[in-house]
Tab-separated table of C-alpha atoms in Angstrom:
chain	number	residue	atom	x	y	z
Y	49	PHE	CA	-63.901	33.559	77.526
Y	50	GLY	CA	-65.035	37.125	76.176
Y	51	CYS	CA	-64.072	36.171	72.791
Y	52	MET	CA	-66.303	33.750	72.318
Y	53	TYR	CA	-69.227	36.387	72.713
Y	54	GLY	CA	-71.094	36.798	69.972
Y	55	LYS	CA	-70.203	34.536	68.160
Y	56	SER	CA	-73.155	32.012	66.749
Y	57	ILE	CA	-72.586	27.807	68.396
Y	58	ALA	CA	-71.694	27.032	64.893
Y	59	GLN	CA	-68.851	28.993	64.753
Y	60	LEU	CA	-68.034	27.968	68.211
Y	61	LEU	CA	-67.856	24.510	66.715
Y	62	VAL	CA	-65.940	25.013	63.904
Y	63	MET	CA	-63.328	26.627	66.003
Y	64	SER	CA	-63.315	23.441	68.675
Y	65	ASN	CA	-63.386	21.452	65.396
Y	66	ALA	CA	-60.001	23.337	63.775
Y	67	MET	CA	-58.227	23.208	67.667
Y	68	ASP	CA	-58.820	19.758	67.790
Y	69	VAL	CA	-57.267	19.037	63.803
Y	70	TYR	CA	-53.545	18.026	63.891
Y	71	ASP	CA	-50.937	19.733	60.845
Y	72	VAL	CA	-49.383	16.720	61.102
Y	73	LEU	CA	-49.358	13.100	62.086
Y	74	VAL	CA	-46.689	10.857	62.053
Y	75	ILE	CA	-46.916	7.272	61.798
Y	76	GLY	CA	-43.047	6.069	63.587
Y	77	GLY	CA	-40.936	6.538	66.254
Y	78	GLY	CA	-38.118	6.123	65.155
Y	79	VAL	CA	-34.820	8.042	64.436
Y	80	VAL	CA	-36.081	9.466	61.300
Y	81	GLY	CA	-40.333	9.907	62.446
Y	82	LEU	CA	-38.683	11.516	65.980
Y	83	SER	CA	-36.369	13.864	63.290
Y	84	ILE	CA	-39.463	15.053	60.783
Y	85	LEU	CA	-41.741	15.251	64.327
Y	86	ARG	CA	-39.012	17.878	65.725
Y	87	ALA	CA	-38.776	19.948	62.876
Y	88	ALA	CA	-42.126	20.152	61.771
Y	89	THR	CA	-42.686	21.598	65.470
Y	90	LEU	CA	-40.265	23.877	65.118
Y	91	HIS	CA	-41.483	25.276	62.612
Y	92	GLY	CA	-44.635	25.920	64.077
Y	93	TRP	CA	-47.403	23.502	62.981
Y	94	LYS	CA	-49.434	20.795	65.450
Y	95	CYS	CA	-48.160	17.585	65.711
Y	96	ILE	CA	-48.379	14.583	66.838
Y	97	LEU	CA	-46.343	11.027	66.357
Y	98	LEU	CA	-47.656	7.365	66.819
Y	99	GLU	CA	-45.595	4.438	67.870
Y	100	LYS	CA	-46.539	1.160	67.393
Y	101	GLU	CA	-44.490	-0.511	70.593
Y	102	PRO	CA	-44.092	0.130	73.843
Y	103	CYS	CA	-41.593	2.643	73.299
Y	104	ILE	CA	-39.997	4.665	70.865
Y	105	LEU	CA	-36.350	3.632	69.568
Y	106	SER	CA	-37.747	0.545	69.784
Y	107	CYS	CA	-36.694	-1.832	66.266
Y	108	ALA	CA	-33.853	-0.300	63.610
Y	109	SER	CA	-32.745	3.425	65.133
Y	110	GLY	CA	-32.056	1.289	68.630
Y	111	SER	CA	-29.866	-0.747	66.313
Y	112	ASN	CA	-26.922	0.740	64.731
Y	113	SER	CA	-24.118	1.525	64.961
Y	114	GLY	CA	-23.815	5.359	65.805
Y	115	ILE	CA	-21.713	6.582	62.799
Y	116	ALA	CA	-22.106	9.718	61.610
Y	117	CYS	CA	-21.568	8.343	57.562
Y	118	THR	CA	-20.451	11.099	54.631
Y	119	GLY	CA	-22.795	9.168	51.768
Y	120	VAL	CA	-20.383	8.075	49.855
Y	121	ASP	CA	-21.725	4.683	49.277
Y	122	ALA	CA	-24.383	6.228	47.942
Y	123	SER	CA	-25.431	6.103	44.356
Y	124	PRO	CA	-24.204	9.369	43.358
Y	125	GLY	CA	-27.939	11.987	42.554
Y	126	THR	CA	-29.149	10.256	44.010
Y	127	LEU	CA	-31.573	12.269	47.243
Y	128	GLU	CA	-30.183	9.751	49.678
Y	129	ARG	CA	-26.559	11.021	49.162
Y	130	ALA	CA	-28.188	15.103	48.509
Y	131	LEU	CA	-29.950	14.462	52.145
Y	132	ILE	CA	-27.046	12.808	53.905
Y	133	ARG	CA	-24.587	15.865	52.787
Y	134	ASP	CA	-27.080	18.609	54.115
Y	135	SER	CA	-27.334	16.109	57.300
Y	136	VAL	CA	-23.480	15.756	58.017
Y	137	ALA	CA	-22.967	19.678	57.751
Y	138	ARG	CA	-25.212	19.864	60.770
Y	139	MET	CA	-24.579	17.153	62.368
Y	140	ARG	CA	-21.732	18.312	64.930
Y	141	GLY	CA	-23.261	21.904	65.301
Y	142	TYR	CA	-26.110	20.079	67.002
Y	143	CYS	CA	-25.099	17.367	68.804
Y	144	LYS	CA	-23.166	20.390	71.028
Y	145	GLU	CA	-26.086	22.072	70.747
Y	146	MET	CA	-27.780	19.921	72.751
Y	147	ASN	CA	-25.181	18.669	74.263
Y	148	ILE	CA	-24.898	15.309	72.610
Y	149	PRO	CA	-22.147	12.746	73.758
Y	150	SER	CA	-19.901	12.054	70.438
Y	151	ILE	CA	-16.673	12.165	68.656
Y	152	LEU	CA	-16.478	15.524	66.564
Y	153	THR	CA	-12.779	15.890	66.595
Y	154	GLU	CA	-11.183	15.616	62.307
Y	155	GLN	CA	-10.107	11.593	63.548
Y	156	GLY	CA	-11.957	10.208	60.914
Y	157	SER	CA	-12.728	7.114	59.511
Y	158	LEU	CA	-10.646	4.355	57.591
Y	159	VAL	CA	-12.003	2.815	54.380
Y	160	CYS	CA	-8.576	-0.487	54.674
Y	161	LEU	CA	-7.908	-3.056	51.912
Y	162	TRP	CA	-6.363	-6.160	53.874
Y	163	PRO	CA	-4.209	-8.973	52.333
Y	164	TRP	CA	-7.744	-10.818	52.522
Y	165	ASP	CA	-9.786	-8.717	49.952
Y	166	GLU	CA	-9.392	-10.183	46.208
Y	167	VAL	CA	-8.344	-6.902	44.551
Y	168	GLN	CA	-4.890	-7.310	42.588
Y	169	ASN	CA	-3.734	-3.391	42.154
Y	170	THR	CA	-4.111	-1.540	45.821
Y	171	GLU	CA	-3.367	1.763	44.276
Y	172	GLU	CA	-5.790	1.656	41.853
Y	173	LYS	CA	-8.162	-0.103	44.099
Y	174	LEU	CA	-7.556	3.375	46.809
Y	175	ILE	CA	-7.524	5.757	43.928
Y	176	GLU	CA	-11.021	4.654	42.573
Y	177	VAL	CA	-12.494	4.711	46.729
Y	178	ALA	CA	-10.731	7.917	46.870
Y	179	GLU	CA	-12.205	9.094	44.036
Y	180	GLU	CA	-15.880	8.116	44.688
Y	181	SER	CA	-15.237	10.139	47.978
Y	182	TRP	CA	-13.569	13.432	46.411
Y	183	GLU	CA	-17.093	12.902	44.005
Y	184	ALA	CA	-19.560	12.613	47.334
Y	185	GLY	CA	-17.974	16.165	49.099
Y	186	ASP	CA	-14.756	14.373	51.176
Y	187	THR	CA	-12.867	16.514	49.345
Y	188	HIS	CA	-10.364	16.181	51.688
Y	189	ALA	CA	-10.046	11.731	51.746
Y	190	LYS	CA	-7.137	10.900	51.577
Y	191	ILE	CA	-5.033	7.974	50.431
Y	192	LEU	CA	-2.244	6.223	53.759
Y	193	SER	CA	-0.093	3.988	52.598
Y	194	GLY	CA	0.436	1.041	55.294
Y	195	ALA	CA	2.887	2.137	57.501
Y	196	GLU	CA	0.575	5.541	57.921
Y	197	VAL	CA	-2.492	3.820	58.877
Y	198	LEU	CA	-0.375	1.874	62.159
Y	199	GLN	CA	1.478	4.965	62.862
Y	200	LEU	CA	-2.391	6.609	63.707
Y	201	GLU	CA	-3.748	3.018	64.674
Y	202	PRO	CA	-0.911	1.111	66.101
Y	203	ASP	CA	-2.718	-2.244	67.377
Y	204	VAL	CA	-4.678	-2.429	63.993
Y	205	ASN	CA	-3.248	-5.714	61.542
Y	206	PRO	CA	0.656	-4.216	60.232
Y	207	ASP	CA	-0.954	-6.093	56.656
Y	208	CYS	CA	-2.884	-3.492	56.676
Y	209	ARG	CA	-2.230	-2.724	53.136
Y	210	GLY	CA	-3.320	0.545	52.709
Y	211	ALA	CA	-6.263	2.545	53.050
Y	212	VAL	CA	-8.514	6.161	52.459
Y	213	HIS	CA	-8.758	8.521	55.562
Y	214	ILE	CA	-12.162	10.739	55.356
Y	215	PRO	CA	-12.167	13.128	58.034
Y	216	GLY	CA	-15.642	13.733	57.311
Y	217	GLU	CA	-17.015	11.083	59.368
Y	218	PHE	CA	-17.197	10.437	63.395
Y	219	VAL	CA	-18.817	8.218	66.179
Y	220	VAL	CA	-21.662	9.780	68.032
Y	221	ASP	CA	-24.175	7.735	71.354
Y	222	PRO	CA	-27.160	6.747	68.463
Y	223	TRP	CA	-29.174	6.506	71.234
Y	224	LEU	CA	-29.432	9.969	73.000
Y	225	PHE	CA	-29.178	11.630	69.580
Y	226	ALA	CA	-31.987	9.642	68.679
Y	227	VAL	CA	-33.901	10.734	71.878
Y	228	SER	CA	-32.462	14.136	71.432
Y	229	TYR	CA	-35.418	14.843	68.928
Y	230	ALA	CA	-38.330	13.200	71.168
Y	231	VAL	CA	-37.051	15.869	74.028
Y	232	ASN	CA	-37.108	18.520	71.173
Y	233	ALA	CA	-40.060	18.410	70.250
Y	234	ARG	CA	-42.109	17.726	73.266
Y	235	GLU	CA	-39.660	20.824	75.199
Y	236	ASN	CA	-42.611	22.700	71.600
Y	237	GLY	CA	-45.327	20.793	72.711
Y	238	GLY	CA	-44.625	18.490	70.341
Y	239	GLU	CA	-47.289	15.449	71.507
Y	240	ILE	CA	-45.701	11.608	71.728
Y	241	LEU	CA	-47.766	8.208	72.276
Y	242	VAL	CA	-46.691	4.904	72.496
Y	243	ASN	CA	-48.070	1.573	72.409
Y	244	CYS	CA	-50.016	3.324	70.454
Y	245	SER	CA	-51.141	1.479	66.909
Y	246	PHE	CA	-51.953	2.986	63.812
Y	247	ILE	CA	-55.779	1.428	62.777
Y	248	SER	CA	-55.580	0.899	59.003
Y	249	SER	CA	-58.523	-0.744	58.039
Y	250	LYS	CA	-60.605	2.451	59.943
Y	251	THR	CA	-58.712	5.396	58.919
Y	252	SER	CA	-60.224	7.064	56.214
Y	253	TYR	CA	-58.944	10.912	54.412
Y	254	ASP	CA	-62.276	13.138	53.971
Y	255	SER	CA	-61.641	15.094	51.025
Y	256	GLU	CA	-64.482	17.645	51.036
Y	257	THR	CA	-62.829	19.007	54.446
Y	258	GLY	CA	-58.793	17.164	53.832
Y	259	ILE	CA	-58.662	15.722	57.046
Y	260	TRP	CA	-57.286	12.348	58.067
Y	261	ASN	CA	-59.170	10.703	60.504
Y	262	VAL	CA	-56.612	8.173	62.468
Y	263	VAL	CA	-57.809	5.410	64.965
Y	264	CYS	CA	-55.430	4.362	67.037
Y	265	GLU	CA	-55.453	2.253	70.210
Y	266	GLN	CA	-53.468	2.619	72.895
Y	267	LYS	CA	-52.452	-0.133	75.824
Y	268	GLY	CA	-52.633	1.366	78.792
Y	269	ALA	CA	-50.868	0.819	81.884
Y	270	ASP	CA	-53.277	-1.335	83.256
Y	271	GLY	CA	-53.886	-3.267	80.182
Y	272	ASN	CA	-56.857	-1.693	79.221
Y	273	VAL	CA	-56.992	-0.940	74.806
Y	274	VAL	CA	-58.770	2.496	74.295
Y	275	THR	CA	-59.608	3.820	70.776
Y	276	ALA	CA	-59.497	7.573	69.644
Y	277	THR	CA	-59.683	9.359	66.906
Y	278	LYS	CA	-56.778	11.808	66.111
Y	279	ARG	CA	-57.754	14.193	63.706
Y	280	ALA	CA	-54.876	15.304	60.508
Y	281	ARG	CA	-54.569	18.185	58.099
Y	282	THR	CA	-51.497	15.986	56.816
Y	283	VAL	CA	-49.708	11.950	57.362
Y	284	VAL	CA	-46.146	11.033	56.782
Y	285	ASN	CA	-45.769	7.563	57.452
Y	286	CYS	CA	-42.013	6.497	58.819
Y	287	ALA	CA	-43.437	3.408	60.015
Y	288	GLY	CA	-39.935	1.900	58.987
Y	289	ILE	CA	-39.950	-1.503	57.724
Y	290	MET	CA	-43.630	-1.497	57.368
Y	291	ALA	CA	-44.642	1.124	55.677
Y	292	ASP	CA	-45.303	0.098	52.556
Y	293	LEU	CA	-47.924	-2.143	54.576
Y	294	VAL	CA	-49.490	0.572	56.415
Y	295	GLN	CA	-49.883	2.202	52.551
Y	296	LYS	CA	-51.418	-0.668	51.548
Y	297	GLU	CA	-53.770	-1.800	54.365
Y	298	THR	CA	-55.380	2.094	54.507
Y	299	THR	CA	-57.721	2.349	52.197
Y	300	ASP	CA	-57.690	6.374	51.042
Y	301	ALA	CA	-53.674	5.673	51.524
Y	302	PRO	CA	-51.716	6.383	47.926
Y	303	GLU	CA	-50.831	2.900	47.326
Y	304	PRO	CA	-46.588	2.383	47.726
Y	305	GLN	CA	-43.624	3.074	44.480
Y	306	TRP	CA	-41.871	0.478	47.035
Y	307	SER	CA	-41.764	-3.137	48.380
Y	308	ALA	CA	-40.490	-2.992	51.661
Y	309	CYS	CA	-37.056	-5.904	51.334
Y	310	PRO	CA	-36.057	-6.545	55.174
Y	311	ARG	CA	-31.413	-6.683	55.309
Y	312	ARG	CA	-30.617	-7.874	58.976
Y	313	GLY	CA	-27.523	-6.665	60.321
Y	314	GLN	CA	-25.504	-7.961	63.491
Y	315	TYR	CA	-23.126	-6.907	65.870
Y	316	ARG	CA	-20.933	-8.624	68.649
Y	317	ILE	CA	-19.675	-5.856	71.684
Y	318	PHE	CA	-16.252	-6.161	73.448
Y	319	SER	CA	-13.823	-4.851	75.947
Y	320	PRO	CA	-11.129	-2.752	74.830
Y	321	ILE	CA	-8.901	-5.694	76.293
Y	322	THR	CA	-5.976	-6.600	74.807
Y	323	LYS	CA	-4.881	-10.758	75.267
Y	324	ALA	CA	-1.301	-9.252	77.187
Y	325	SER	CA	-5.016	-7.548	79.510
Y	326	SER	CA	-3.592	-4.280	78.940
Y	327	PRO	CA	-6.584	-1.691	77.271
Y	328	LEU	CA	-7.172	-0.957	73.676
Y	329	ARG	CA	-8.568	1.266	72.170
Y	330	LEU	CA	-9.445	2.727	67.983
Y	331	SER	CA	-9.196	5.986	67.543
Y	332	ARG	CA	-11.166	5.347	63.885
Y	333	PRO	CA	-13.892	2.920	62.539
Y	334	ILE	CA	-12.068	1.110	60.716
Y	335	GLN	CA	-14.340	-0.258	57.279
Y	336	PRO	CA	-14.071	-2.158	54.558
Y	337	VAL	CA	-13.673	-1.230	50.615
Y	338	PRO	CA	-17.342	-1.244	50.075
Y	339	THR	CA	-18.807	-2.914	47.810
Y	340	GLN	CA	-21.787	-2.258	45.088
Y	341	PHE	CA	-23.758	-4.478	47.780
Y	342	SER	CA	-22.836	-3.283	51.116
Y	343	LYS	CA	-20.580	-1.018	52.732
Y	344	GLY	CA	-19.611	-4.439	54.651
Y	345	VAL	CA	-18.581	-5.382	58.382
Y	346	PHE	CA	-16.483	-1.902	60.176
Y	347	LEU	CA	-14.658	-2.110	63.769
Y	348	PHE	CA	-14.586	0.726	65.200
Y	349	SER	CA	-14.911	1.644	69.547
Y	350	SER	CA	-18.312	3.394	70.420
Y	351	ILE	CA	-17.176	6.941	72.890
Y	352	TYR	CA	-18.324	4.838	75.415
Y	353	GLY	CA	-15.060	2.236	74.665
Y	354	GLN	CA	-16.545	-0.859	73.794
Y	355	ILE	CA	-15.213	-2.327	70.688
Y	356	VAL	CA	-17.839	-3.082	68.413
Y	357	VAL	CA	-17.768	-5.178	64.968
Y	358	GLY	CA	-20.963	-5.254	62.406
Y	359	PRO	CA	-22.732	-4.805	60.390
Y	360	THR	CA	-23.117	-8.125	58.878
Y	361	ALA	CA	-25.651	-7.059	55.252
Y	362	LEU	CA	-28.195	-10.367	55.381
Y	363	ASN	CA	-31.664	-10.342	52.994
Y	364	GLN	CA	-34.055	-12.443	54.670
Y	365	ASP	CA	-38.137	-12.486	54.487
Y	366	SER	CA	-39.223	-11.706	58.433
Y	367	ARG	CA	-39.892	-7.727	59.350
Y	368	THR	CA	-39.402	-8.793	62.649
Y	369	ASP	CA	-36.688	-11.671	62.859
Y	370	ARG	CA	-34.273	-10.187	65.461
Y	371	SER	CA	-32.592	-13.465	66.662
Y	372	LEU	CA	-29.107	-14.360	66.904
Y	373	ASP	CA	-27.054	-16.662	64.566
Y	374	GLU	CA	-24.438	-17.977	66.566
Y	375	GLU	CA	-22.686	-18.639	63.189
Y	376	VAL	CA	-22.759	-15.687	62.258
Y	377	ALA	CA	-21.306	-13.999	65.387
Y	378	SER	CA	-18.256	-16.280	65.390
Y	379	GLN	CA	-17.671	-14.795	62.361
Y	380	LEU	CA	-18.489	-11.971	63.569
Y	381	SER	CA	-15.242	-12.184	66.069
Y	382	ASP	CA	-13.000	-13.187	63.495
Y	383	CYS	CA	-13.424	-11.182	61.601
Y	384	ALA	CA	-12.293	-8.547	64.749
Y	385	LEU	CA	-9.171	-10.596	64.778
Y	386	ARG	CA	-8.012	-10.838	61.212
Y	387	ILE	CA	-8.194	-6.645	62.358
Y	388	ILE	CA	-7.131	-6.555	66.048
Y	389	PRO	CA	-4.923	-9.549	66.158
Y	390	GLN	CA	-4.446	-8.641	69.836
Y	391	LEU	CA	-8.226	-8.228	70.941
Y	392	ASP	CA	-9.306	-10.122	73.611
Y	393	VAL	CA	-12.914	-11.673	72.455
Y	394	SER	CA	-12.978	-13.478	75.642
Y	395	GLN	CA	-14.611	-10.265	76.860
Y	396	TYR	CA	-17.341	-10.429	75.219
Y	397	ALA	CA	-19.765	-7.810	76.054
Y	398	GLY	CA	-22.816	-8.668	73.949
Y	399	GLU	CA	-24.427	-8.298	70.704
Y	400	TYR	CA	-27.100	-7.175	68.796
Y	401	VAL	CA	-29.100	-7.342	65.667
Y	402	GLY	CA	-31.425	-4.367	64.091
Y	403	ILE	CA	-33.694	-4.789	60.785
Y	404	ARG	CA	-32.888	-2.342	58.633
Y	405	PRO	CA	-35.406	-0.441	55.753
Y	406	GLY	CA	-34.476	-1.159	53.278
Y	407	THR	CA	-36.522	-1.239	50.097
Y	408	ASP	CA	-36.664	-3.261	46.144
Y	409	LYS	CA	-35.041	0.795	44.680
Y	410	ARG	CA	-32.015	1.627	45.006
Y	411	ASP	CA	-32.932	5.577	46.436
Y	412	TYR	CA	-34.834	7.113	49.054
Y	413	GLN	CA	-38.441	6.726	48.261
Y	414	ILE	CA	-40.319	10.462	50.401
Y	415	ARG	CA	-42.885	10.986	48.369
Y	416	LEU	CA	-45.056	14.044	48.349
Y	417	TYR	CA	-49.453	12.790	47.435
Y	418	PRO	CA	-51.034	16.309	47.332
Y	419	SER	CA	-54.375	14.070	46.688
Y	420	ARG	CA	-54.090	13.089	49.810
Y	421	MET	CA	-52.139	15.268	51.976
Y	422	TRP	CA	-49.978	12.203	52.758
Y	423	ILE	CA	-45.505	11.902	52.814
Y	424	ALA	CA	-44.132	8.569	52.587
Y	425	VAL	CA	-40.685	8.598	53.829
Y	426	ALA	CA	-39.160	5.470	53.497
Y	427	GLY	CA	-36.074	2.961	52.206
Y	428	ILE	CA	-34.248	4.966	54.566
Y	429	ARG	CA	-32.096	2.164	55.068
Y	430	SER	CA	-28.801	2.203	57.791
Y	431	THR	CA	-28.228	5.725	56.910
Y	432	GLY	CA	-31.347	6.806	59.427
Y	433	LEU	CA	-28.969	8.524	61.877
Y	434	THR	CA	-26.955	10.639	59.329
Y	435	GLY	CA	-29.769	11.452	56.919
Y	436	SER	CA	-31.767	12.272	59.693
Y	437	LEU	CA	-31.434	16.292	59.787
Y	438	GLY	CA	-31.575	16.754	55.645
Y	439	ILE	CA	-34.403	14.173	55.509
Y	440	SER	CA	-36.869	16.006	57.877
Y	441	ARG	CA	-35.510	19.501	55.666
Y	442	HIS	CA	-36.746	18.377	53.111
Y	443	VAL	CA	-39.914	16.184	54.123
Y	444	VAL	CA	-40.878	20.246	56.018
Y	445	HIS	CA	-40.313	21.692	52.405
Y	446	LEU	CA	-43.111	19.556	51.155
Y	447	LEU	CA	-45.635	20.387	54.249
Y	448	GLU	CA	-44.688	23.999	53.165
Y	449	SER	CA	-45.718	22.721	49.882
Y	450	ILE	CA	-49.391	21.608	50.749
Y	451	LEU	CA	-49.811	23.177	54.228
Y	452	GLY	CA	-48.684	27.119	53.723
Y	453	VAL	CA	-45.257	28.423	55.596
Y	454	PRO	CA	-47.218	28.330	59.274
Y	455	SER	CA	-47.048	31.328	61.440
Y	456	ALA	CA	-43.110	31.908	62.989
Y	457	ALA	CA	-42.121	30.370	65.749
Y	458	VAL	CA	-40.218	30.701	68.840
Y	459	PRO	CA	-38.658	27.419	68.994
Y	460	SER	CA	-36.269	26.624	72.314
Y	461	SER	CA	-33.468	24.000	72.382
Y	462	THR	CA	-32.708	23.605	75.785
Y	463	PRO	CA	-29.546	20.968	75.690
Y	464	LEU	CA	-29.270	17.412	77.040
Y	465	PRO	CA	-28.335	17.169	80.702
Y	466	ASP	CA	-24.615	16.534	80.962
Y	467	VAL	CA	-24.010	11.548	80.312
Y	468	SER	CA	-22.684	11.808	83.919
Y	469	GLN	CA	-26.385	12.781	85.064
Y	470	LEU	CA	-27.638	10.739	83.502
Y	471	ILE	CA	-25.695	7.720	83.566
Y	472	GLN	CA	-26.256	8.081	87.727
Y	473	ASP	CA	-29.824	8.849	87.238
Y	474	PHE	CA	-29.702	5.476	84.395
Y	475	ARG	CA	-28.345	3.541	86.876
Y	476	GLU	CA	-30.456	4.129	90.856
Y	477	ARG	CA	-33.302	3.285	88.632
Y	478	ASN	CA	-32.027	0.454	87.971
Y	479	ASP	CA	-35.019	-0.718	84.984
Y	480	GLY	CA	-33.658	0.665	82.250
Y	481	ASN	CA	-35.407	3.884	81.774
Y	482	VAL	CA	-34.162	7.832	82.475
Y	483	MET	CA	-35.787	10.807	82.979
Y	484	ILE	CA	-35.074	13.660	80.626
Y	485	ASN	CA	-37.195	16.814	81.166
Y	486	GLY	CA	-39.925	15.198	82.907
Y	487	HIS	CA	-40.128	12.098	80.874
Y	488	ILE	CA	-39.687	8.942	81.165
Y	489	TYR	CA	-38.194	7.008	78.635
Y	490	ARG	CA	-36.603	3.630	77.896
Y	491	VAL	CA	-32.555	3.198	76.609
Y	492	THR	CA	-33.367	1.244	74.099
Y	493	HIS	CA	-29.752	0.890	71.887
Y	494	PRO	CA	-27.369	-1.634	73.637
Y	495	LEU	CA	-24.172	0.544	72.828
Y	496	THR	CA	-25.443	3.304	75.326
Y	497	ALA	CA	-26.272	0.699	78.002
Y	498	ILE	CA	-23.957	-2.134	78.334
Y	499	GLY	CA	-21.493	1.673	77.898
Y	500	TRP	CA	-23.586	3.042	81.087
Y	501	THR	CA	-23.282	0.360	82.678
Y	502	SER	CA	-19.543	-0.369	82.493
Y	503	LEU	CA	-18.809	3.268	83.046
Y	504	THR	CA	-16.416	3.390	86.056
Y	505	SER	CA	-15.345	6.824	87.506
Y	506	GLU	CA	-11.863	7.141	85.852
Y	507	ASP	CA	-14.065	6.599	82.283
Y	508	GLU	CA	-13.682	9.601	80.219
Y	509	ILE	CA	-15.757	10.145	77.472
Y	510	CYS	CA	-15.654	11.687	75.106
């Protein structure tokens, strides 16, 4: 304590208070919030994340597809397209660095045109899709005939009228990709509190000190609730579908300039078996021609081999209703059979529903409010996983504009354990959790949990 000698009590109190203040406090433990926590921590700031659920990645980030898209469905000139392009250019390198299982070959995806699509001129429509891909940066996208599609994917319906091959898209383990952000953030000093609710009515901003006093309530394993105040220089609102409410209900927070529009997406999962009991696997995601409202329902193989169909895209009022709809489930099975007639849909493996954090705006709602030291990150729709690396880099630039550039950090990045080790731990624990670098994580994504449960020693992991 020699460095403390000669300092007054007032000086020591100032030092103590400064040590107690976080540079960045993130609200929301989805893939976007975790990516920002990691990026800000690696940049050298002292960071903490609050997640109200018992575990991270519980909501939209625990119910996505795991398909890394290239931004073709995002409108030209939007922030969404720019950040997706930045992100997807780095995703392959990140997956390799962190040992995240993924289908990283140039297999790409196929945007297929079918007889049931209401399109008169096949060639014109495929040219239109290809031109949109080229404009988005997918310069290697090319038009394929129906016969060429069958050469690539022999099990799809032979009535396919043609497709656009987009080589830049690929598939990852959606849970491992997202949880790697948490693991890497913690490795570098980032803090994560789960079961920790942001109490908006008691949270305030002190304009004299420039400090947010964030009141939170954390529920312990014993059921007791502890109230605490976390002091932070900036708040980053990544509360997903609840982001507008967080700002509306926090007195000193800026008024949101968007409104949430929950959009429901349902998926079905099948074992990769044909009606003749032979193995079946898709090498590439099969997409329909997108509309101005939706990318449509995909059919794809998870990296663990399951055949997945979804998501639907239905607006709903509820921000929390993730109940399964049997009629929609039947429609998804019919959709899968139209694309792969030989798929045995009786080999049902599971299903899930996610609620996308859409808004009444067409673009990402990433906004800096410098007078309140607040950043909103909302309207990420269904592209949170794909855009997360770009979103977090963009937010770090915004943070630099109000916090300044921190002292140079020397971050470390230890790869995740091999997936075979994680699967073994997951099965031996038999409680839905896995341990990574000394922390217990709940495997919240059905594609990961079902994949890890169903794999045999002979199965190949991509």
